[in-house]
Coordinates of C-alpha atoms in Angstrom, one line a residue:
Chain G
M1 CA 8.9 -24.6 -10.2
K2 CA 12.3 -26.0 -8.6
I3 CA 12.4 -27.9 -5.8
K4 CA 13.2 -25.2 -3.3
E5 CA 10.2 -23.4 -4.5
L6 CA 7.6 -25.8 -4.0
D7 CA 9.2 -26.4 -0.5
L8 CA 8.4 -22.6 -0.3
L9 CA 5.3 -22.7 -1.0
K10 CA 4.7 -25.3 1.3
K11 CA 6.2 -22.9 4.7
M12 CA 3.8 -20.3 4.0
K13 CA 1.9 -20.0 6.6
H14 CA -1.0 -20.0 4.7
K15 CA -1.7 -22.1 2.3
I16 CA -1.0 -21.5 -0.9
T17 CA -0.8 -24.7 -3.8
P18 CA 1.0 -23.9 -7.1
T19 CA -2.2 -24.1 -8.8
H20 CA -2.9 -20.6 -7.4
P21 CA -2.6 -17.8 -9.5
R22 CA -0.3 -15.8 -8.3
A23 CA 1.6 -18.9 -6.7
N24 CA 5.0 -17.5 -9.2
S25 CA 4.5 -14.2 -7.3
L26 CA 4.7 -15.2 -3.7
V27 CA 7.0 -17.5 -3.9
I28 CA 9.6 -14.8 -5.2
R29 CA 7.9 -12.5 -1.8
E30 CA 8.6 -15.6 0.0
K31 CA 12.2 -15.1 -1.0
L32 CA 12.5 -12.4 0.1
V33 CA 11.6 -12.1 3.4
E34 CA 13.5 -15.0 4.4
G35 CA 16.3 -13.5 2.6
F36 CA 15.8 -10.8 6.0
N37 CA 15.5 -13.2 8.3
N38 CA 18.0 -14.3 7.1
G39 CA 20.4 -10.7 7.1
I40 CA 20.7 -9.8 4.1
V41 CA 18.1 -8.3 2.5
V42 CA 17.0 -4.6 4.6
P43 CA 13.6 -3.0 5.2
H44 CA 14.3 -0.6 2.6
G45 CA 14.6 -3.5 0.2
L46 CA 11.3 -5.6 0.6
I47 CA 9.8 -2.1 0.3
A48 CA 12.0 -1.6 -3.1
H49 CA 10.8 -5.3 -4.1
G50 CA 6.9 -3.7 -4.0
R51 CA 7.4 -1.7 -6.1
G52 CA 9.3 -3.8 -8.3
E53 CA 5.7 -6.5 -7.7
A54 CA 3.5 -3.6 -9.6
F55 CA 5.5 -3.0 -12.4
D56 CA 5.9 -7.0 -13.3
Y57 CA 2.2 -6.9 -12.9
L58 CA 1.7 -3.9 -15.3
L59 CA 4.1 -5.9 -17.6
G60 CA 2.0 -9.5 -17.3
E61 CA 4.6 -10.7 -15.5
K62 CA 6.9 -12.0 -18.5
T63 CA 9.7 -11.4 -20.3
T64 CA 8.0 -9.0 -23.9
K65 CA 10.5 -9.2 -26.7
F66 CA 12.1 -5.7 -25.6
A67 CA 13.7 -7.2 -22.6
Y68 CA 15.1 -10.0 -24.4
E69 CA 16.6 -7.9 -26.9
A70 CA 18.6 -5.4 -23.7
E71 CA 19.3 -9.3 -22.2
K72 CA 20.6 -10.1 -25.3
V73 CA 23.3 -7.1 -25.9
A74 CA 23.7 -6.4 -22.6
V75 CA 25.4 -10.2 -23.3
C76 CA 26.7 -9.1 -26.2
L77 CA 28.3 -5.9 -24.2
M78 CA 29.8 -8.0 -21.0
L79 CA 31.0 -11.1 -23.5
L80 CA 32.9 -7.9 -25.5
S81 CA 34.1 -6.4 -22.0
K82 CA 37.9 -6.7 -21.1
K83 CA 36.5 -6.0 -16.9
P84 CA 33.5 -6.8 -16.1
I85 CA 31.8 -7.4 -13.3
I86 CA 28.1 -8.1 -11.8
S87 CA 27.2 -5.4 -8.0
I88 CA 25.4 -7.9 -6.2
N89 CA 23.2 -6.5 -3.2
G90 CA 20.7 -8.4 -1.3
N91 CA 17.9 -8.2 -2.5
T92 CA 19.4 -10.0 -5.6
A93 CA 21.2 -12.3 -3.6
A94 CA 18.2 -12.7 -2.2
L95 CA 16.3 -13.7 -5.4
C96 CA 18.4 -15.8 -7.3
A97 CA 22.2 -16.2 -5.8
R98 CA 23.1 -19.2 -8.2
D99 CA 22.2 -18.2 -11.7
L100 CA 24.4 -14.5 -10.8
V101 CA 27.7 -16.9 -10.1
T102 CA 26.9 -19.3 -13.1
L103 CA 26.4 -15.7 -15.5
S104 CA 29.7 -14.8 -13.7
N105 CA 31.0 -17.5 -15.1
V106 CA 30.1 -17.9 -18.2
T107 CA 30.5 -14.5 -19.3
K108 CA 33.8 -13.9 -17.2
S109 CA 32.9 -12.1 -15.7
R110 CA 34.1 -10.4 -11.7
I111 CA 31.4 -10.3 -8.8
E112 CA 31.1 -7.2 -6.1
V113 CA 29.2 -6.8 -3.6
N114 CA 28.0 -3.3 -3.1
L115 CA 25.5 -2.1 -0.4
F116 CA 23.0 0.8 0.1
H117 CA 22.2 0.0 3.4
K118 CA 26.3 -1.2 4.0
S119 CA 27.2 -3.3 6.8
T120 CA 30.0 -6.1 7.3
A121 CA 27.9 -8.5 8.6
R122 CA 25.4 -7.9 5.8
S123 CA 27.9 -8.0 3.4
S124 CA 29.5 -11.2 4.6
A125 CA 26.3 -13.0 4.3
I126 CA 26.0 -12.0 0.7
A127 CA 29.2 -13.1 0.4
S128 CA 28.6 -16.6 1.6
I129 CA 25.2 -17.4 0.1
L130 CA 27.3 -16.8 -3.2
K131 CA 30.4 -18.9 -2.5
K132 CA 28.0 -21.5 -1.1
E133 CA 26.8 -21.2 -4.7
N134 CA 30.3 -22.0 -5.5
A135 CA 31.6 -18.2 -6.4
I136 CA 35.0 -18.3 -6.4
V137 CA 35.7 -14.2 -5.5
V138 CA 33.8 -12.2 -3.9
L139 CA 35.1 -8.2 -4.5
G140 CA 33.2 -5.8 -1.8
L141 CA 34.5 -6.7 1.3
D142 CA 38.0 -6.6 2.0
N143 CA 38.1 -3.4 3.7
K144 CA 42.5 -3.0 2.3
S145 CA 41.3 -2.2 -1.0
K146 CA 38.8 0.4 -0.7
T147 CA 38.2 3.2 -2.4
I148 CA 35.8 5.6 -3.3
I149 CA 33.8 7.0 -6.4
E150 CA 33.2 10.7 -5.4
N151 CA 29.4 12.5 -5.8
I152 CA 27.7 9.0 -4.9
S153 CA 26.4 10.6 -1.6
S154 CA 25.2 6.8 -0.3
N155 CA 27.0 4.3 1.2
R156 CA 27.6 2.8 -3.0
K157 CA 30.5 4.9 -3.0
F158 CA 32.9 2.5 -1.5
V159 CA 34.0 0.0 -4.0
D160 CA 36.5 -1.7 -4.9
K161 CA 39.8 -0.9 -6.0
N162 CA 40.2 -3.9 -8.5
G163 CA 36.3 -4.1 -8.9
I164 CA 33.5 -1.9 -9.7
M165 CA 36.3 0.7 -9.7
N166 CA 38.8 -0.7 -12.6
S167 CA 35.7 -2.0 -14.6
D168 CA 35.0 -1.3 -17.8
T169 CA 31.0 -3.1 -18.1
I170 CA 29.2 -3.4 -15.0
F171 CA 26.2 -5.1 -14.6
L172 CA 23.9 -3.3 -11.5
A173 CA 21.3 -5.6 -10.8
L174 CA 18.0 -3.6 -9.3
E175 CA 19.5 0.5 -8.9
D176 CA 19.3 3.5 -7.3
G177 CA 19.9 6.6 -9.4
D178 CA 22.6 8.4 -7.9
R179 CA 25.2 5.5 -8.9
T180 CA 24.4 4.7 -12.0
E181 CA 24.3 8.8 -13.1
N182 CA 28.0 8.3 -11.7
L183 CA 29.0 5.2 -13.4
V184 CA 27.9 6.2 -16.7
K185 CA 29.7 9.7 -16.1
M186 CA 32.5 7.8 -14.8
G187 CA 33.0 6.7 -19.3
K188 CA 31.7 2.9 -18.0
K189 CA 29.1 1.1 -19.9
V190 CA 26.3 0.0 -17.2
I191 CA 23.7 -2.4 -17.7
S192 CA 20.6 -2.3 -16.0
V193 CA 17.5 -4.1 -14.2
D194 CA 14.9 -1.7 -14.0
L195 CA 11.1 -2.7 -13.8
N196 CA 10.1 1.0 -13.7
P197 CA 11.7 2.9 -17.7
L198 CA 11.2 5.8 -16.3
S199 CA 13.3 5.8 -13.4
R200 CA 16.4 7.8 -12.9
T201 CA 18.2 4.4 -13.6
A202 CA 17.1 3.2 -16.6
I203 CA 17.0 6.4 -18.1
V204 CA 20.6 7.1 -17.6
S205 CA 21.7 3.1 -18.5
N206 CA 23.4 2.2 -21.2
V207 CA 21.5 -1.1 -21.7
T208 CA 18.5 -0.6 -19.6
I209 CA 16.4 -4.7 -19.2
V210 CA 12.5 -3.8 -18.2
D211 CA 12.6 -7.3 -16.8
N212 CA 12.1 -8.7 -12.7
I213 CA 14.9 -10.3 -12.2
V214 CA 14.4 -14.2 -11.3
R215 CA 13.7 -14.1 -15.3
V216 CA 16.8 -11.6 -16.0
I217 CA 19.6 -13.8 -15.0
P218 CA 18.6 -17.6 -16.3
N219 CA 17.3 -15.6 -19.9
M220 CA 20.9 -14.0 -19.8
I221 CA 22.7 -17.7 -19.2
K222 CA 20.8 -19.4 -21.9
I223 CA 21.9 -15.9 -24.2
A224 CA 25.6 -16.2 -23.1
K225 CA 26.1 -19.7 -23.3
Q226 CA 24.4 -19.5 -27.5
L227 CA 27.1 -15.8 -27.3
V228 CA 29.9 -17.0 -26.4
K229 CA 30.6 -19.1 -30.1
K230 CA 29.9 -16.0 -31.4
D231 CA 32.7 -13.5 -32.8
K232 CA 32.8 -10.5 -31.6
Q233 CA 32.5 -8.4 -34.8
Y234 CA 28.6 -10.4 -35.1
L235 CA 28.6 -9.1 -31.0
L236 CA 29.9 -5.7 -32.3
R237 CA 26.5 -5.4 -34.9
L238 CA 24.2 -6.1 -32.5
V239 CA 25.4 -4.0 -29.6
N240 CA 26.4 -1.2 -32.6
S241 CA 22.2 -1.8 -33.9
F242 CA 21.0 -1.5 -30.0
N243 CA 19.5 2.0 -29.2
N244 CA 18.3 1.9 -25.6
K245 CA 15.5 4.8 -25.2
E246 CA 13.5 3.3 -28.5
N247 CA 13.9 -0.4 -26.4
M248 CA 12.3 1.7 -23.0
H249 CA 10.5 3.1 -24.9
K250 CA 8.3 0.6 -26.4
S251 CA 8.7 -1.1 -22.6
L252 CA 6.6 1.8 -21.9
L253 CA 3.7 1.6 -24.3
M254 CA 3.9 -3.0 -23.8
I255 CA 2.7 -1.6 -19.3
K256 CA 0.9 1.0 -21.0
K257 CA -1.5 -1.6 -23.0
G258 CA -1.0 -4.0 -20.0
I259 CA -3.5 -1.7 -17.9
Chain Z
M1 CA 6.0 19.5 6.3
K2 CA 4.6 18.6 9.8
I3 CA 7.4 18.6 12.9
K4 CA 7.8 15.1 13.2
E5 CA 8.1 14.8 9.6
L6 CA 11.2 16.6 9.6
D7 CA 12.1 15.1 12.4
L8 CA 12.1 12.2 10.0
L9 CA 14.1 13.6 7.9
K10 CA 16.7 14.1 9.6
K11 CA 17.1 11.2 11.1
M12 CA 16.8 9.6 8.0
K13 CA 20.5 7.5 7.5
H14 CA 21.0 9.5 4.4
K15 CA 20.7 12.7 4.7
I16 CA 17.9 13.8 2.8
T17 CA 16.5 17.6 2.5
P18 CA 12.6 18.9 3.1
T19 CA 13.3 20.1 -0.9
H20 CA 14.4 17.2 -2.7
P21 CA 11.3 15.8 -5.0
R22 CA 11.2 12.9 -3.0
A23 CA 10.7 13.7 0.0
N24 CA 7.6 13.1 0.6
S25 CA 7.4 9.8 -0.4
L26 CA 10.7 9.3 1.5
V27 CA 9.7 10.4 4.7
I28 CA 6.3 8.4 4.4
R29 CA 8.7 5.2 3.2
E30 CA 10.6 6.0 6.7
K31 CA 7.6 6.3 8.8
L32 CA 6.7 2.7 7.2
V33 CA 10.5 1.5 8.3
E34 CA 9.7 2.9 11.7
G35 CA 6.5 1.1 11.7
F36 CA 8.4 -2.2 11.2
N37 CA 11.4 -1.3 14.1
N38 CA 7.8 -0.8 16.8
G39 CA 7.2 -4.2 15.6
I40 CA 3.4 -3.4 14.2
V41 CA 4.5 -3.9 10.6
V42 CA 5.3 -6.6 9.3
P43 CA 8.1 -7.4 6.4
H44 CA 5.3 -7.9 4.0
G45 CA 3.4 -4.8 4.4
L46 CA 6.8 -3.5 3.5
I47 CA 6.2 -5.3 0.2
A48 CA 3.2 -4.0 0.6
H49 CA 3.7 -0.5 0.6
G50 CA 6.6 -0.6 -1.7
R51 CA 3.3 -2.1 -4.1
G52 CA 1.8 0.8 -3.2
E53 CA 4.6 3.3 -4.5
A54 CA 5.0 2.6 -7.5
F55 CA 1.6 2.5 -7.7
D56 CA 1.1 6.3 -6.8
Y57 CA 4.5 7.6 -8.8
L58 CA 2.2 6.3 -11.9
L59 CA -0.8 8.1 -10.4
G60 CA 1.3 11.7 -9.7
E61 CA 1.7 11.1 -6.2
K62 CA -1.8 13.6 -6.3
T63 CA -5.2 12.3 -5.3
T64 CA -7.1 13.3 -8.7
K65 CA -10.7 14.0 -8.6
F66 CA -12.0 11.1 -8.9
A67 CA -10.3 10.0 -5.9
Y68 CA -11.7 12.6 -4.2
E69 CA -15.0 12.0 -5.3
A70 CA -14.2 8.9 -4.2
E71 CA -13.6 10.4 -0.7
K72 CA -16.4 11.5 -0.5
V73 CA -19.2 8.9 -1.2
A74 CA -17.5 7.0 1.4
V75 CA -17.7 9.6 3.8
C76 CA -21.4 9.6 2.8
L77 CA -21.7 5.9 3.8
M78 CA -20.6 6.9 6.8
L79 CA -22.7 9.0 8.2
L80 CA -25.6 7.4 7.0
S81 CA -24.8 4.1 8.4
K82 CA -26.1 3.0 11.8
K83 CA -22.8 1.3 12.2
P84 CA -20.0 2.1 10.7
I85 CA -16.0 1.0 11.1
I86 CA -13.1 1.2 10.6
S87 CA -10.5 -1.7 10.3
I88 CA -7.1 -0.8 10.6
N89 CA -3.7 -3.3 10.1
G90 CA -0.4 -2.3 10.7
N91 CA 0.4 0.0 7.8
T92 CA -2.7 2.3 8.6
A93 CA -1.4 2.9 12.4
A94 CA 2.2 3.1 11.5
L95 CA 1.3 5.9 8.5
C96 CA -1.7 7.2 10.0
A97 CA -2.9 6.6 14.0
R98 CA -4.3 10.0 14.4
D99 CA -5.6 10.6 11.5
L100 CA -8.0 7.5 11.8
V101 CA -8.9 8.6 14.7
T102 CA -10.3 11.8 14.2
L103 CA -12.1 10.1 11.0
S104 CA -13.3 7.8 13.7
N105 CA -14.7 10.3 16.0
V106 CA -16.2 12.6 12.7
T107 CA -17.9 9.9 11.5
K108 CA -18.9 8.2 14.6
S109 CA -17.0 4.9 13.4
R110 CA -16.3 2.5 15.4
I111 CA -12.4 1.4 15.6
E112 CA -10.9 -2.9 15.2
V113 CA -7.8 -4.7 14.4
N114 CA -7.6 -6.5 12.2
L115 CA -4.7 -8.1 10.9
F116 CA -3.1 -11.0 8.4
H117 CA -0.3 -11.9 10.0
K118 CA -1.5 -12.0 13.2
S119 CA 0.0 -11.5 16.4
T120 CA -1.3 -10.3 19.9
A121 CA 1.6 -8.5 20.1
R122 CA 1.1 -6.7 17.2
S123 CA -2.8 -6.2 18.0
S124 CA -1.9 -4.7 21.0
A125 CA 0.6 -2.4 19.9
I126 CA -1.7 -1.3 17.1
A127 CA -3.9 -0.9 19.9
S128 CA -1.4 1.4 22.0
I129 CA -1.1 4.5 19.0
L130 CA -4.3 4.8 18.6
K131 CA -5.2 5.0 22.1
K132 CA -2.4 7.0 22.3
E133 CA -3.9 9.2 19.8
N134 CA -7.4 9.7 22.2
A135 CA -9.0 6.6 20.3
I136 CA -10.7 5.5 22.9
V137 CA -12.7 2.2 22.2
V138 CA -10.4 -0.4 20.3
L139 CA -12.0 -2.9 19.1
G140 CA -10.4 -6.5 18.0
L141 CA -7.9 -7.6 20.9
D142 CA -10.1 -9.8 22.8
N143 CA -10.4 -12.8 22.5
K144 CA -14.4 -13.2 24.7
S145 CA -15.9 -11.6 21.9
K146 CA -13.5 -12.6 18.7
T147 CA -16.5 -14.2 16.2
I148 CA -15.4 -16.5 12.3
I149 CA -16.2 -15.0 9.0
E150 CA -16.9 -18.4 6.9
N151 CA -14.9 -18.7 3.7
I152 CA -12.2 -16.3 4.7
S153 CA -8.5 -18.7 4.8
S154 CA -6.4 -15.6 6.0
N155 CA -6.5 -14.8 9.9
R156 CA -8.3 -11.6 9.2
K157 CA -11.5 -14.7 9.8
F158 CA -11.0 -13.2 13.6
V159 CA -13.6 -10.9 13.8
D160 CA -15.2 -9.0 17.0
K161 CA -18.7 -9.6 17.3
N162 CA -20.0 -6.5 18.3
G163 CA -17.1 -4.0 15.7
I164 CA -16.3 -5.8 11.7
M165 CA -19.4 -8.4 12.6
N166 CA -22.4 -6.3 12.9
S167 CA -21.5 -3.5 11.5
D168 CA -23.3 -2.4 7.8
T169 CA -20.4 -0.4 6.2
I170 CA -16.2 -1.2 7.4
F171 CA -14.2 0.9 5.7
L172 CA -10.8 -1.1 5.1
A173 CA -7.6 0.7 4.4
L174 CA -5.4 -1.2 2.4
E175 CA -6.5 -4.6 1.5
D176 CA -6.4 -8.4 0.4
G177 CA -9.6 -10.1 -2.2
D178 CA -10.0 -12.5 0.6
R179 CA -12.1 -9.8 2.5
T180 CA -13.6 -7.6 0.4
E181 CA -15.4 -10.4 -1.3
N182 CA -16.7 -12.5 1.5
L183 CA -17.4 -9.5 3.6
V184 CA -20.2 -7.9 0.5
K185 CA -21.0 -11.3 0.4
M186 CA -21.8 -10.7 3.8
G187 CA -24.0 -8.0 2.6
K188 CA -22.1 -5.3 3.9
K189 CA -21.3 -1.9 2.3
V190 CA -17.2 -1.8 1.9
I191 CA -15.5 1.1 1.5
S192 CA -11.6 0.1 0.6
V193 CA -8.2 2.3 -0.8
D194 CA -6.0 0.9 -2.9
L195 CA -4.2 2.1 -5.0
N196 CA -4.2 -0.5 -8.1
P197 CA -7.6 0.0 -10.2
L198 CA -6.9 -3.6 -11.4
S199 CA -6.6 -5.4 -8.0
R200 CA -10.0 -7.7 -6.6
T201 CA -9.9 -5.8 -3.8
A202 CA -10.9 -2.8 -5.8
I203 CA -13.0 -4.1 -8.3
V204 CA -15.6 -6.2 -5.7
S205 CA -15.1 -2.5 -3.2
N206 CA -18.3 -1.0 -2.8
V207 CA -16.7 2.2 -3.1
T208 CA -12.9 2.3 -4.1
I209 CA -10.5 5.2 -3.4
V210 CA -7.8 5.0 -6.0
D211 CA -5.1 7.0 -4.0
N212 CA -2.7 7.3 -1.3
I213 CA -4.1 6.3 2.7
V214 CA -2.1 9.3 3.5
R215 CA -4.2 11.9 1.2
V216 CA -7.2 9.8 2.0
I217 CA -7.6 10.6 6.0
P218 CA -6.5 14.3 5.7
N219 CA -9.0 14.2 3.0
M220 CA -12.1 12.3 3.7
I221 CA -11.9 14.5 7.6
K222 CA -12.3 17.6 5.5
I223 CA -15.1 15.9 3.8
A224 CA -16.8 15.0 6.7
K225 CA -16.5 17.6 8.7
Q226 CA -18.6 19.5 5.8
L227 CA -21.3 17.1 5.5
V228 CA -21.8 17.0 8.6
K229 CA -24.0 19.3 9.4
K230 CA -26.4 18.3 5.6
D231 CA -28.5 16.0 5.7
K232 CA -30.1 12.4 4.8
Q233 CA -31.3 13.0 1.5
Y234 CA -28.3 14.8 0.9
L235 CA -26.0 12.6 1.5
L236 CA -28.4 9.8 0.1
R237 CA -28.6 12.2 -3.8
L238 CA -24.5 12.4 -3.4
V239 CA -24.3 8.3 -2.7
N240 CA -27.0 7.5 -5.8
S241 CA -25.7 9.4 -8.7
F242 CA -22.0 7.8 -7.7
N243 CA -21.0 5.0 -10.2
N244 CA -17.8 2.7 -8.5
K245 CA -17.0 1.4 -11.7
E246 CA -16.7 4.2 -13.9
N247 CA -14.9 6.1 -11.4
M248 CA -12.6 2.9 -10.7
H249 CA -11.7 3.1 -14.7
K250 CA -11.4 7.2 -14.5
S251 CA -9.1 6.3 -12.2
L252 CA -7.8 3.7 -14.3
L253 CA -7.1 5.9 -17.4
M254 CA -5.3 8.7 -15.5
I255 CA -2.8 6.2 -14.8
K256 CA -2.0 5.2 -17.9
K257 CA -2.4 8.9 -19.1
G258 CA 0.6 9.2 -16.4
I259 CA 3.2 6.2 -18.3

């Protein structure tokens, strides 16, 4: 456990030791509640986190070999893309802001804040956290460069002209089906992280990572540092030999086995 | 859908029609967020709700015949008990205050507010909601009649001398394993509602209802109105022929089948 996480354990109202069987899950939960108290996570984000917790519990709270394979392909896709971008919301910023910035650096991806429950204050608070972790440019804040994606009914339709709108590959950490479907229809490659392999997001994405975001990003950083040295042909072979539907189905079987 | 629920749909920021495939789940979620805004639900309660949502999704969001059987036995147990009590927290009050009061009337059970994240303001707010729904006595508010259950580390250890402490059967809607274990050790009959049949609460309870609380309470009211007319022998036979572990295992298989 990292120092920051040990500190969070100490701050908890109901004392939890680092050896508690659910300490990791409780620390992650506490980070979300802290994010909520800091105004970057919304009530609906807390509920969404709970859903993820349940699926993660059924997965045994570890990265399966199928998830790792998807993470590897996701990195390949980002390294092969001309304009990859990482879309960030309140929950992901609360859980792993530093790692997201590192991933964006290693994969040369831009970062855009894109929220379902949108407010200027919240966007700014999320951008501040990312900048504190050394993000240089954070898109999605400037109203002048905003444009609209048709057919998305939520506030997620507002995207940056120079960000999500003109990207070729989008890493959507924690998603909703509506946006994913429309981005795929627009011809973009979509990578999503979703612990529920039965969700609409999981089904329509090009690469679906059925794993917890707090494990996904560190894994992807490690993978990216290795793969960035490889040539394009090598990366392309990995992407072309990947079958997303089959991979997701295997994750589903892991969950089934876990029950 | 009831009028109150249709109103909630209308109030939602992102318009949802009553025919939306996830309208029911979204309305329940909105009730929780409303409860949160009214100060009766805590951030951790929202996360817990999300976990329940995921398991309910895997159950197909309906009462299985095994859950219905457990609900029937739970009613029998409450009708057979000398001092049954219903323990209420923020989430249950936000989701089904009126139905809980009705159930307490039909089964002649008392009501006690018992919180993990305790505060006087929150206890009072929950009691007000219950009283608005015609609850006559709400226990768990008077500090003078408070006593402590040993071995429970959270604030749930504070119970009413004349409530949970001297009850013989406790209906714990939405639970934590620590309290359940200790109440069972004290020789009390514990009925719990938990959508995760693998949880410690589910495993140690005398009767475990693997179903969504918003379906459980209306079902139990209906059952109680029928069973209240039956003699004790009839109720006892139902209780004695029930095998909780076997029943839970069948719920687990239903979830597995659903995946």
